[in-house]
Coordinates of C-alpha atoms and ligand atoms in Angstrom, one line a residue:
X70 CA 0.0 -0.2 -0.1
X71 CA 1.4 3.6 -0.9
X72 CA 1.9 6.2 1.9
X73 CA 0.5 9.5 0.9
X74 CA 1.3 11.0 4.2
X75 CA -2.4 10.6 5.3
X76 CA -2.6 9.4 9.0
X77 CA -3.8 5.9 8.9
X78 CA -7.2 5.2 10.4
X79 CA -7.4 2.7 13.3
X80 CA -8.8 -0.6 12.5
X81 CA -7.8 -0.9 8.9
X82 CA -9.4 -4.1 8.2
X83 CA -11.2 -6.1 5.4
X84 CA -11.8 -3.0 3.3
X85 CA -10.1 -4.5 0.3
X86 CA -11.9 -7.4 0.4
X87 CA -15.1 -5.6 -0.9
X88 CA -16.3 -6.4 -4.3
X89 CA -17.1 -3.5 -6.7
X90 CA -20.7 -4.3 -6.1
X91 CA -20.5 -3.8 -2.4
X92 CA -18.7 -0.6 -2.7
X93 CA -21.3 0.7 -5.0
X94 CA -24.0 0.0 -2.2
X95 CA -21.6 1.9 0.2
X96 CA -21.5 4.8 -2.3
X97 CA -25.3 4.8 -2.4
X98 CA -25.2 5.0 1.3
X99 CA -22.7 8.2 1.2
X100 CA -24.9 9.6 -1.4
X101 CA -28.3 9.2 1.1
X102 CA -25.8 10.7 3.8
X103 CA -25.1 13.7 1.7
X104 CA -28.8 14.1 0.9
X105 CA -29.4 14.1 4.6
X106 CA -26.8 16.7 5.2
X107 CA -28.1 19.0 2.5
X108 CA -31.4 18.8 4.4
X109 CA -29.5 19.7 7.5
X110 CA -29.9 16.2 8.9
X111 CA -27.4 14.1 10.3
X112 CA -25.2 12.6 7.6
X113 CA -26.2 8.7 7.9
X114 CA -27.6 6.4 5.2
X115 CA -28.0 2.8 4.6
X116 CA -29.5 0.2 2.1
X117 CA -31.0 -3.2 2.2
X118 CA -29.8 -5.6 -0.2
X119 CA -31.0 -9.2 -0.6
X120 CA -29.1 -12.2 -0.8
X121 CA -28.8 -12.2 -4.6
X122 CA -27.7 -8.6 -4.7
X123 CA -30.9 -6.7 -5.2
X124 CA -31.2 -3.3 -3.4
X125 CA -34.8 -3.7 -1.9
X126 CA -35.0 -0.5 0.5
X127 CA -32.9 2.5 1.6
X128 CA -33.0 5.2 4.2
X129 CA -31.2 8.3 5.9
X130 CA -31.4 9.9 9.1
X131 CA -34.2 12.2 9.8
X132 CA -33.5 13.3 13.4
X133 CA -33.4 16.8 12.9
X134 CA -36.5 17.0 10.6
X135 CA -38.5 15.0 12.8
X136 CA -37.2 15.9 16.2
X137 CA -37.2 12.2 17.0
X138 CA -33.7 11.1 17.6
X139 CA -34.5 7.4 17.0
X140 CA -35.2 8.0 13.5
X141 CA -32.1 6.4 12.1
X142 CA -32.1 4.5 8.9
X143 CA -30.9 1.1 10.2
X144 CA -33.8 0.6 12.4
X145 CA -36.3 1.6 9.6
X146 CA -34.7 -0.8 7.3
X147 CA -35.0 -3.6 9.9
X148 CA -38.9 -2.8 10.5
X149 CA -39.0 -2.8 6.8
X150 CA -37.5 -6.1 6.7
X151 CA -39.8 -7.5 9.2
X152 CA -42.8 -6.5 7.6
X153 CA -41.9 -7.5 4.0
X154 CA -39.2 -10.5 4.0
X155 CA -39.6 -14.0 5.1
X156 CA -37.1 -15.1 7.8
X157 CA -34.9 -16.9 5.3
X158 CA -34.7 -13.7 3.3
X159 CA -34.0 -11.7 6.2
X160 CA -31.1 -13.8 7.2
X161 CA -29.7 -13.7 3.5
X162 CA -29.9 -9.7 3.5
X163 CA -27.3 -7.3 4.0
X164 CA -27.5 -4.0 5.4
X165 CA -24.8 -1.5 4.0
X166 CA -24.6 1.7 6.0
X167 CA -22.3 4.6 6.4
X168 CA -21.8 4.4 10.2
X169 CA -21.8 1.3 12.1
X170 CA -25.1 0.7 13.8
X171 CA -25.8 2.2 17.2
X172 CA -27.0 -0.2 20.0
X173 CA -30.6 0.7 19.2
X174 CA -30.2 -0.2 15.5
X175 CA -27.9 -3.2 16.0
X176 CA -30.6 -4.6 18.5
X177 CA -33.4 -4.2 15.8
X178 CA -31.2 -5.6 13.4
X179 CA -30.6 -8.8 15.8
X180 CA -34.2 -9.3 16.8
X181 CA -35.4 -9.2 13.4
X182 CA -32.9 -11.7 12.2
X183 CA -31.0 -9.7 9.3
X184 CA -27.9 -11.1 7.9
X185 CA -24.6 -9.3 7.5
X186 CA -23.8 -5.5 8.2
X187 CA -21.1 -3.7 6.0
X188 CA -20.1 -0.2 7.2
X189 CA -17.9 2.7 6.1
X190 CA -16.9 3.9 9.4
X191 CA -17.2 2.4 13.0
X192 CA -19.0 3.7 16.1
X193 CA -15.6 4.2 17.6
X194 CA -14.4 6.2 14.7
X195 CA -17.5 8.6 14.9
X196 CA -17.0 8.9 18.8
X197 CA -13.5 10.1 18.2
X198 CA -14.5 12.4 15.3
X199 CA -17.0 14.0 17.6
X200 CA -14.5 14.5 20.2
X201 CA -12.2 16.3 17.8
X202 CA -15.1 18.5 16.7
X203 CA -16.1 19.5 20.4
X204 CA -19.5 18.2 19.4
X205 CA -21.8 16.6 22.0
X206 CA -21.4 12.9 22.6
X207 CA -24.2 10.8 22.0
X208 CA -26.4 9.8 24.9
X209 CA -25.9 6.1 24.2
X210 CA -22.6 4.3 24.5
X211 CA -20.8 3.8 20.8
X212 CA -20.7 0.0 21.5
X213 CA -19.9 -2.1 18.5
X214 CA -22.4 -4.1 16.8
X215 CA -20.8 -7.3 17.9
X216 CA -21.3 -6.5 21.5
X217 CA -25.0 -6.0 21.1
X218 CA -26.0 -8.9 18.3
X219 CA -22.9 -11.2 18.6
X220 CA -24.3 -13.5 15.8
X221 CA -24.0 -10.8 13.2
X222 CA -21.3 -11.0 10.7
X223 CA -19.9 -7.3 10.5
X224 CA -17.3 -5.9 7.9
X225 CA -15.9 -2.4 8.2
X226 CA -14.5 0.2 8.3
X227 CA -13.7 1.2 4.8
X228 CA -10.7 3.7 5.3
X229 CA -11.1 5.8 2.1
X230 CA -15.0 5.9 2.5
X231 CA -14.5 6.6 6.4
X232 CA -12.5 9.6 5.5
X233 CA -15.2 10.9 3.1
X234 CA -17.6 10.4 5.8
X235 CA -15.4 12.2 8.4
X236 CA -15.5 15.4 6.2
X237 CA -19.4 15.0 6.2
X238 CA -19.8 14.9 9.9
X239 CA -17.3 17.6 10.2
X240 CA -19.5 19.7 8.0
X241 CA -22.7 18.6 9.9
X242 CA -21.3 20.0 13.1
X243 CA -19.7 23.1 11.8
X244 CA -22.6 24.4 9.8
X245 CA -25.0 27.0 11.4
X246 CA -28.3 25.5 12.5
X247 CA -31.0 25.5 10.1
X248 CA -33.3 28.4 10.1
X249 CA -37.1 28.2 10.3
X250 CA -38.8 25.1 9.1
Ligands
ZN333 ZN1 -29.0 3.8 15.2

């Protein structure tokens, strides 16, 4: 690997093992996060992909828009899967997501029996970035998915995509608050 002077991110694992198709799903997640940011919401986006590679559903954070801090895309996708997919299809599906599931969403993912998770940046990375930005820490501890739902296969972070996400989070926390409604 070339060194370009960039400080390596922690936990540089598994990223190069992603297929082009898997990277495209993560790229779509980042687009959704950018869409959220453009709407003055927190930059998180996720897509649910079936076992045979079909994108079934997608979502982004709407916590600012709704005033409901549980409006995360990962729990939305878990609920969508519970309502629309039989058990075997849920187990074969993958949730691609910009940020590793928070404990609430990891629990929902585990309860509905969804399969693999692939994320661009970890919860630990996000906590570190928020610290650097002087942003308030989340009211829920940044536990990893495997601590909440130990049976779920998890892959990430993806270093270059994590860097892009760090920039989106920096912009979110440096932006002036949205005016009016
Ligand atoms: Zn969440």
